[in-house]
XYZ file of N, CA and C in Angstrom:
456
model
N 0.756 -1.227 -0.023
C 0.087 0.278 0.268
C 0.786 1.065 -0.154
N 0.612 2.332 -1.290
C 1.141 3.483 -0.618
C 0.922 4.652 0.167
N 1.396 4.774 1.462
C 0.742 5.491 2.071
C 1.396 7.237 1.666
N 2.781 7.566 1.496
C 3.152 8.601 1.287
C 3.615 8.689 -0.211
N 3.727 9.660 -0.825
C 3.640 10.609 -2.164
C 5.103 11.596 -1.740
N 6.450 11.132 -2.443
C 7.425 12.401 -2.513
C 6.849 13.208 -3.843
N 6.461 14.683 -3.740
C 6.817 15.171 -4.968
C 7.860 16.056 -5.437
N 8.775 16.400 -6.465
C 9.457 17.270 -6.731
C 8.987 18.385 -7.510
N 9.193 19.802 -6.567
C 8.321 20.958 -6.932
C 9.330 22.218 -7.390
N 8.865 22.267 -8.678
C 9.807 23.689 -9.210
C 8.835 24.888 -9.537
N 9.634 25.740 -10.306
C 8.541 26.770 -11.172
C 8.148 26.733 -12.349
N 8.218 25.055 -13.068
C 8.055 25.366 -14.413
C 6.616 24.524 -14.293
N 6.203 24.813 -15.435
C 4.888 24.234 -15.856
C 4.964 22.773 -15.479
N 5.550 22.080 -16.360
C 5.779 20.473 -16.453
C 5.797 20.341 -14.585
N 6.475 20.928 -13.811
C 6.289 20.240 -11.968
C 5.338 20.614 -11.423
N 4.413 22.289 -12.173
C 2.802 21.781 -11.435
C 2.165 20.749 -12.180
N 2.170 20.439 -13.043
C 1.346 19.616 -13.666
C 1.402 18.256 -13.306
N 2.677 17.952 -12.572
C 3.206 16.429 -12.217
C 2.431 16.560 -10.504
N 2.315 17.917 -10.053
C 2.298 18.421 -8.790
C 0.279 18.127 -8.646
N 0.044 18.518 -9.881
C -1.347 18.047 -9.498
C -1.962 16.960 -9.687
N -1.430 16.027 -10.631
C -1.007 14.634 -10.580
C -1.218 13.690 -9.930
N -0.652 14.171 -8.868
C 0.129 13.756 -7.609
C -0.273 13.818 -6.737
N -1.465 14.892 -6.588
C -1.856 15.071 -5.684
C -3.492 14.606 -5.953
N -4.320 14.649 -7.424
C -4.770 13.847 -7.731
C -5.335 11.797 -7.249
N -3.678 11.260 -7.363
C -3.518 10.055 -7.056
C -3.722 10.382 -5.856
N -2.784 10.958 -4.656
C -3.148 10.516 -3.478
C -4.444 10.898 -2.974
N -5.163 11.796 -3.416
C -6.592 11.768 -3.400
C -7.491 10.577 -3.030
N -7.391 9.607 -4.471
C -7.807 8.283 -5.002
C -7.114 7.537 -3.988
N -6.100 7.130 -3.539
C -5.145 6.399 -2.950
C -5.800 6.372 -1.272
N -5.716 7.836 -0.936
C -5.526 8.269 0.791
C -4.576 8.571 1.283
N -3.415 8.552 0.043
C -1.946 9.141 0.325
C -1.888 10.553 1.039
N -0.431 10.664 1.914
C -0.290 11.656 2.057
C 1.081 12.181 1.099
N 1.337 13.143 1.322
C 2.550 14.284 0.563
C 3.443 14.568 0.690
N 4.822 14.779 1.124
C 5.637 15.532 0.739
C 5.914 16.511 -0.084
N 6.022 17.108 0.109
C 6.245 18.193 -1.096
C 7.789 19.065 -0.639
N 8.399 18.440 -1.341
C 9.996 19.329 -1.419
C 10.572 20.349 -2.975
N 11.235 21.635 -2.627
C 11.856 21.926 -3.653
C 13.471 22.320 -3.224
N 14.445 22.031 -4.514
C 15.790 22.533 -4.435
C 15.684 23.714 -4.637
N 16.743 24.135 -3.832
C 17.830 25.137 -4.231
C 18.743 24.751 -4.159
N 19.440 25.111 -4.962
C 20.692 24.731 -5.683
C 21.575 25.210 -5.750
N 21.466 26.224 -6.784
C 22.511 27.071 -7.512
C 23.482 28.582 -6.885
N 24.239 28.014 -6.016
C 24.373 29.229 -5.128
C 25.348 30.153 -5.780
N 25.668 29.803 -6.946
C 26.377 30.355 -7.757
C 25.779 31.675 -8.160
N 24.413 31.243 -8.344
C 23.647 32.087 -8.982
C 22.989 33.341 -7.670
N 23.329 33.076 -6.622
C 23.269 33.596 -5.375
C 23.932 35.333 -5.384
N 25.379 34.632 -5.476
C 26.224 35.879 -5.441
C 26.114 36.061 -6.915
N 26.119 36.096 -8.361
C 25.731 36.595 -9.002
C 24.577 37.509 -9.019
N 23.652 37.221 -8.323
C 22.404 38.219 -8.567
C 22.869 39.405 -6.910
N 24.243 39.019 -6.454
C 23.869 39.782 -5.339
C 25.135 41.245 -6.062
N 26.407 40.235 -6.618
C 27.042 41.313 -7.472
C 26.566 42.268 -8.185
N 25.451 41.799 -8.920
C 24.611 42.636 -10.063
C 23.629 43.618 -8.873
N 24.287 43.528 -7.762
C 23.376 45.025 -7.106
C 21.753 44.643 -6.813
N 21.221 43.014 -6.866
C 20.118 43.032 -6.431
C 19.693 42.078 -5.511
N 19.466 43.202 -4.344
C 19.518 43.027 -2.801
C 18.293 41.918 -2.185
N 19.344 41.044 -1.484
C 18.543 40.025 -1.163
C 18.024 38.951 -1.614
N 18.838 38.919 -2.651
C 18.685 37.957 -3.683
C 18.770 35.902 -3.016
N 19.398 35.818 -1.729
C 19.602 34.269 -1.357
C 17.902 34.092 -0.467
N 17.563 35.510 0.000
C 16.151 35.113 0.955
C 15.286 35.486 -0.052
N 15.445 36.105 -1.034
C 14.295 36.241 -2.168
C 13.583 34.517 -3.050
N 14.982 34.403 -3.223
C 14.606 32.734 -4.090
C 14.816 31.665 -3.013
N 14.707 32.111 -1.779
C 13.943 31.158 -0.658
C 12.858 31.708 -0.216
N 11.776 32.643 -0.507
C 10.968 33.204 -0.108
C 9.879 32.692 -1.287
N 10.904 32.881 -2.902
C 9.931 32.260 -4.215
C 10.043 30.432 -3.962
N 11.143 29.709 -3.361
C 10.918 28.550 -2.974
C 9.148 28.049 -1.924
N 9.514 28.700 -0.984
C 8.511 28.234 0.268
C 6.836 28.655 -0.783
N 7.163 29.454 -1.407
C 5.780 29.748 -1.970
C 5.508 28.908 -3.093
N 6.048 28.142 -4.234
C 6.040 27.121 -4.664
C 5.007 26.177 -3.797
N 6.105 25.264 -3.415
C 5.475 24.483 -2.297
C 4.419 24.787 -1.469
N 4.217 25.985 -1.099
C 2.536 26.064 -0.613
C 1.383 25.957 -1.346
N 1.979 26.426 -2.569
C 1.199 26.605 -3.575
C -0.057 25.502 -3.416
N 1.180 24.172 -4.178
C 1.150 22.948 -4.000
C 0.120 22.766 -2.965
N 0.668 22.783 -1.449
C 0.619 22.321 -0.381
C -1.398 22.797 -0.674
N -1.535 23.931 -1.159
C -2.921 24.490 -0.827
C -3.992 23.721 -1.876
N -3.523 23.510 -3.064
C -3.942 22.712 -3.793
C -4.160 21.201 -3.476
N -3.435 20.761 -2.689
C -3.971 19.210 -2.130
C -4.898 19.550 -0.841
N -4.893 20.481 -0.100
C -5.620 20.645 1.090
C -6.847 20.631 0.462
N -7.351 21.589 -0.513
C -8.551 21.712 -1.616
C -9.014 20.336 -1.594
N -7.994 19.200 -2.093
C -8.696 17.493 -1.959
C -8.921 16.710 -0.971
N -8.157 17.620 0.268
C -8.066 17.125 1.922
C -6.825 16.138 1.859
N -6.395 16.452 1.043
C -4.899 15.131 1.118
C -3.723 16.016 2.053
N -3.437 15.421 3.072
C -2.820 15.941 3.847
C -1.205 15.965 2.874
N -0.310 16.997 3.188
C 0.756 18.011 2.875
C 1.785 18.216 4.238
N 3.346 18.172 4.055
C 4.318 18.783 4.431
C 5.242 19.186 3.528
N 5.465 20.501 4.004
C 6.366 21.062 2.589
C 7.784 20.876 3.464
N 8.857 20.602 2.076
C 10.433 20.568 2.593
C 10.961 21.932 1.496
N 11.940 23.098 1.689
C 12.806 23.862 1.203
C 14.297 22.766 1.540
N 15.138 22.496 0.373
C 15.905 21.659 0.844
C 17.490 22.541 -0.127
N 18.279 22.509 0.326
C 19.631 22.996 -0.069
C 20.607 21.887 -0.393
N 21.451 22.518 -1.858
C 22.336 21.062 -2.476
C 22.200 20.561 -3.692
N 22.590 19.572 -4.173
C 22.404 19.257 -5.387
C 21.361 17.895 -5.493
N 20.228 18.487 -6.274
C 19.363 17.967 -6.206
C 18.453 16.796 -5.971
N 18.982 16.172 -6.762
C 18.942 14.784 -6.852
C 19.239 13.886 -5.397
N 19.886 13.992 -5.134
C 20.624 14.184 -3.244
C 19.780 14.017 -2.507
N 19.178 14.992 -3.003
C 18.749 15.899 -1.692
C 17.259 15.186 -1.532
N 16.671 14.645 -2.835
C 15.261 14.373 -2.822
C 15.398 13.043 -2.144
N 16.723 12.248 -2.501
C 16.726 10.834 -2.562
C 16.707 11.022 -0.148
N 17.462 11.795 -0.206
C 17.437 11.625 1.546
C 16.008 12.174 1.905
N 15.474 12.916 1.477
C 14.610 13.077 1.794
C 13.178 12.024 1.865
N 13.374 11.281 0.488
C 12.350 10.086 0.583
C 12.909 8.984 2.079
N 14.085 8.995 2.238
C 14.268 8.480 3.592
C 13.715 8.888 4.575
N 14.181 10.206 4.804
C 13.464 11.099 5.587
C 12.283 10.582 6.570
N 11.416 10.902 5.216
C 9.848 10.915 5.370
C 9.494 9.497 4.896
N 9.805 8.578 4.386
C 9.404 6.656 4.330
C 8.410 7.255 2.961
N 8.845 7.605 2.128
C 8.024 7.950 0.852
C 8.141 6.367 0.350
N 7.252 6.246 -0.395
C 6.569 5.138 -1.234
C 6.591 5.314 -2.471
N 6.975 7.062 -3.131
C 6.656 6.787 -4.463
C 6.737 8.546 -4.643
N 8.189 8.673 -5.135
C 7.995 9.929 -5.358
C 7.631 10.220 -7.361
N 6.951 11.518 -7.301
C 6.951 12.007 -8.623
C 7.498 12.846 -8.628
N 7.695 12.828 -10.264
C 8.645 14.110 -10.604
C 8.195 14.662 -11.961
N 8.562 15.599 -11.995
C 8.099 16.161 -14.067
C 9.340 16.018 -14.714
N 8.741 14.981 -15.788
C 10.111 15.357 -17.199
C 9.992 16.563 -17.961
N 10.678 17.206 -18.294
C 10.939 18.620 -18.563
C 10.813 18.187 -19.571
N 10.703 18.997 -20.747
C 10.871 19.446 -21.919
C 12.400 19.467 -22.201
N 12.565 18.602 -23.666
C 13.716 18.743 -24.177
C 14.116 20.242 -23.802
N 15.843 20.232 -23.669
C 16.391 21.684 -23.368
C 17.190 21.747 -24.923
N 17.251 23.060 -25.533
C 18.086 23.192 -26.495
C 19.918 22.692 -25.493
N 20.519 22.469 -26.209
C 22.191 21.995 -26.377
C 22.667 23.307 -25.971
N 23.181 23.206 -24.623
C 23.852 23.903 -24.306
C 23.399 25.151 -22.507
N 22.027 24.890 -22.410
C 21.081 25.093 -21.842
C 21.652 24.526 -20.397
N 20.868 24.776 -18.777
C 21.386 24.569 -17.783
C 20.269 23.009 -17.779
N 20.934 22.539 -16.907
C 19.457 20.887 -16.335
C 18.653 21.468 -15.552
N 17.865 20.977 -15.771
C 16.669 21.286 -14.471
C 17.346 20.144 -13.595
N 17.211 20.832 -12.227
C 18.319 20.871 -10.688
C 17.603 19.636 -10.000
N 17.096 18.904 -10.753
C 16.193 17.440 -10.189
C 17.028 16.914 -11.717
N 17.844 16.088 -11.420
C 18.085 15.264 -12.712
C 17.358 13.741 -12.363
N 16.108 13.336 -13.061
C 15.882 12.302 -13.322
C 16.263 11.198 -13.603
N 17.452 11.293 -14.154
C 17.961 10.183 -14.416
C 18.880 9.598 -13.315
N 18.889 10.272 -12.846
C 19.901 10.194 -11.465
C 18.477 9.663 -10.596
N 17.746 9.761 -10.544
C 16.558 9.327 -9.533
C 15.973 7.897 -10.083
N 15.581 7.466 -10.817
C 15.761 6.908 -11.546
C 16.390 5.674 -11.203
N 17.794 6.145 -11.235
C 19.072 4.753 -11.204
C 19.042 4.591 -9.376
N 18.798 5.436 -8.627
C 19.175 5.281 -7.729
C 17.996 5.777 -6.356
N 17.171 5.490 -7.085
C 15.744 5.571 -5.828
C 15.145 4.081 -5.764
N 15.190 4.041 -4.324
C 15.263 2.691 -3.512
C 13.408 2.697 -3.611
N 13.200 3.487 -4.479
C 11.413 3.023 -4.044
C 10.679 3.432 -5.838
N 9.229 3.207 -5.975
C 9.260 3.352 -7.440
C 9.240 5.128 -7.412
N 9.735 5.487 -9.257
C 9.845 6.518 -9.235
C 8.321 7.322 -10.843
N 7.219 8.075 -10.578
C 6.685 8.289 -11.609
C 7.339 9.695 -11.856
N 7.374 9.392 -12.946
C 7.866 10.627 -14.740
C 6.713 10.964 -15.172
N 6.188 11.973 -14.573
C 4.921 12.484 -15.301
C 5.274 13.414 -16.380
N 4.753 13.123 -18.122
C 5.369 13.844 -19.059
C 4.284 15.041 -18.633
N 4.780 16.704 -19.594
C 4.256 17.894 -19.566
C 3.182 17.509 -19.816
N 2.071 18.279 -19.462
C 0.684 18.344 -19.552
C 0.460 18.501 -21.357
N -0.636 18.136 -22.325
C -1.203 17.877 -23.205
C -1.275 19.022 -23.609
N -0.841 20.084 -25.077
C -1.664 20.908 -24.869
C -2.291 20.964 -26.146
N -3.682 22.121 -26.408
C -4.517 22.215 -27.336
C -4.200 22.946 -28.644
N -4.944 23.323 -29.877
C -4.166 23.712 -30.798
C -4.503 24.627 -30.437
N -4.418 26.176 -29.984
C -4.254 26.944 -28.915
C -2.769 26.732 -28.639
N -2.494 26.475 -27.685
C -1.092 26.224 -27.672
C -1.057 25.975 -25.827
N -2.888 26.093 -25.505
C -2.991 25.889 -23.517
C -2.696 24.289 -23.520
N -2.524 24.516 -21.971
C -2.853 23.283 -21.585
C -4.060 22.808 -21.235
N -4.140 21.264 -21.678
C -5.476 20.984 -21.666
C -5.878 20.106 -20.200
């Protein structure tokens, strides 16, 4: 029986769609959620500060909290209990450690659309999760789009 899902949340449309899928599955299964986001790139904080963007690190932290809080509210509306965590460090390693701490039976993560050559990879490497996770990993593809390019 699946009692807890760990859901990886970031600021992408694909991750929000995966979170919606996870909330629906948890509601149907009577499972609880642990919602995690990973703030990984501390080099970016230094560059933002050097560019005279005030309080860059705390602004990024507040943004991370807002992301997981949004999904927690979505879960609450469907009667699904959810805990949130903002993690710092290497994305996939932090997610795998969180699985152990919370006792998740399933990891839910978005499959990001293909990135152009030279683009930065997402903070949580799905392939790393698939290779090293001790629990099943549900990789949710991006939401289909209608003829107007809107998610369906």
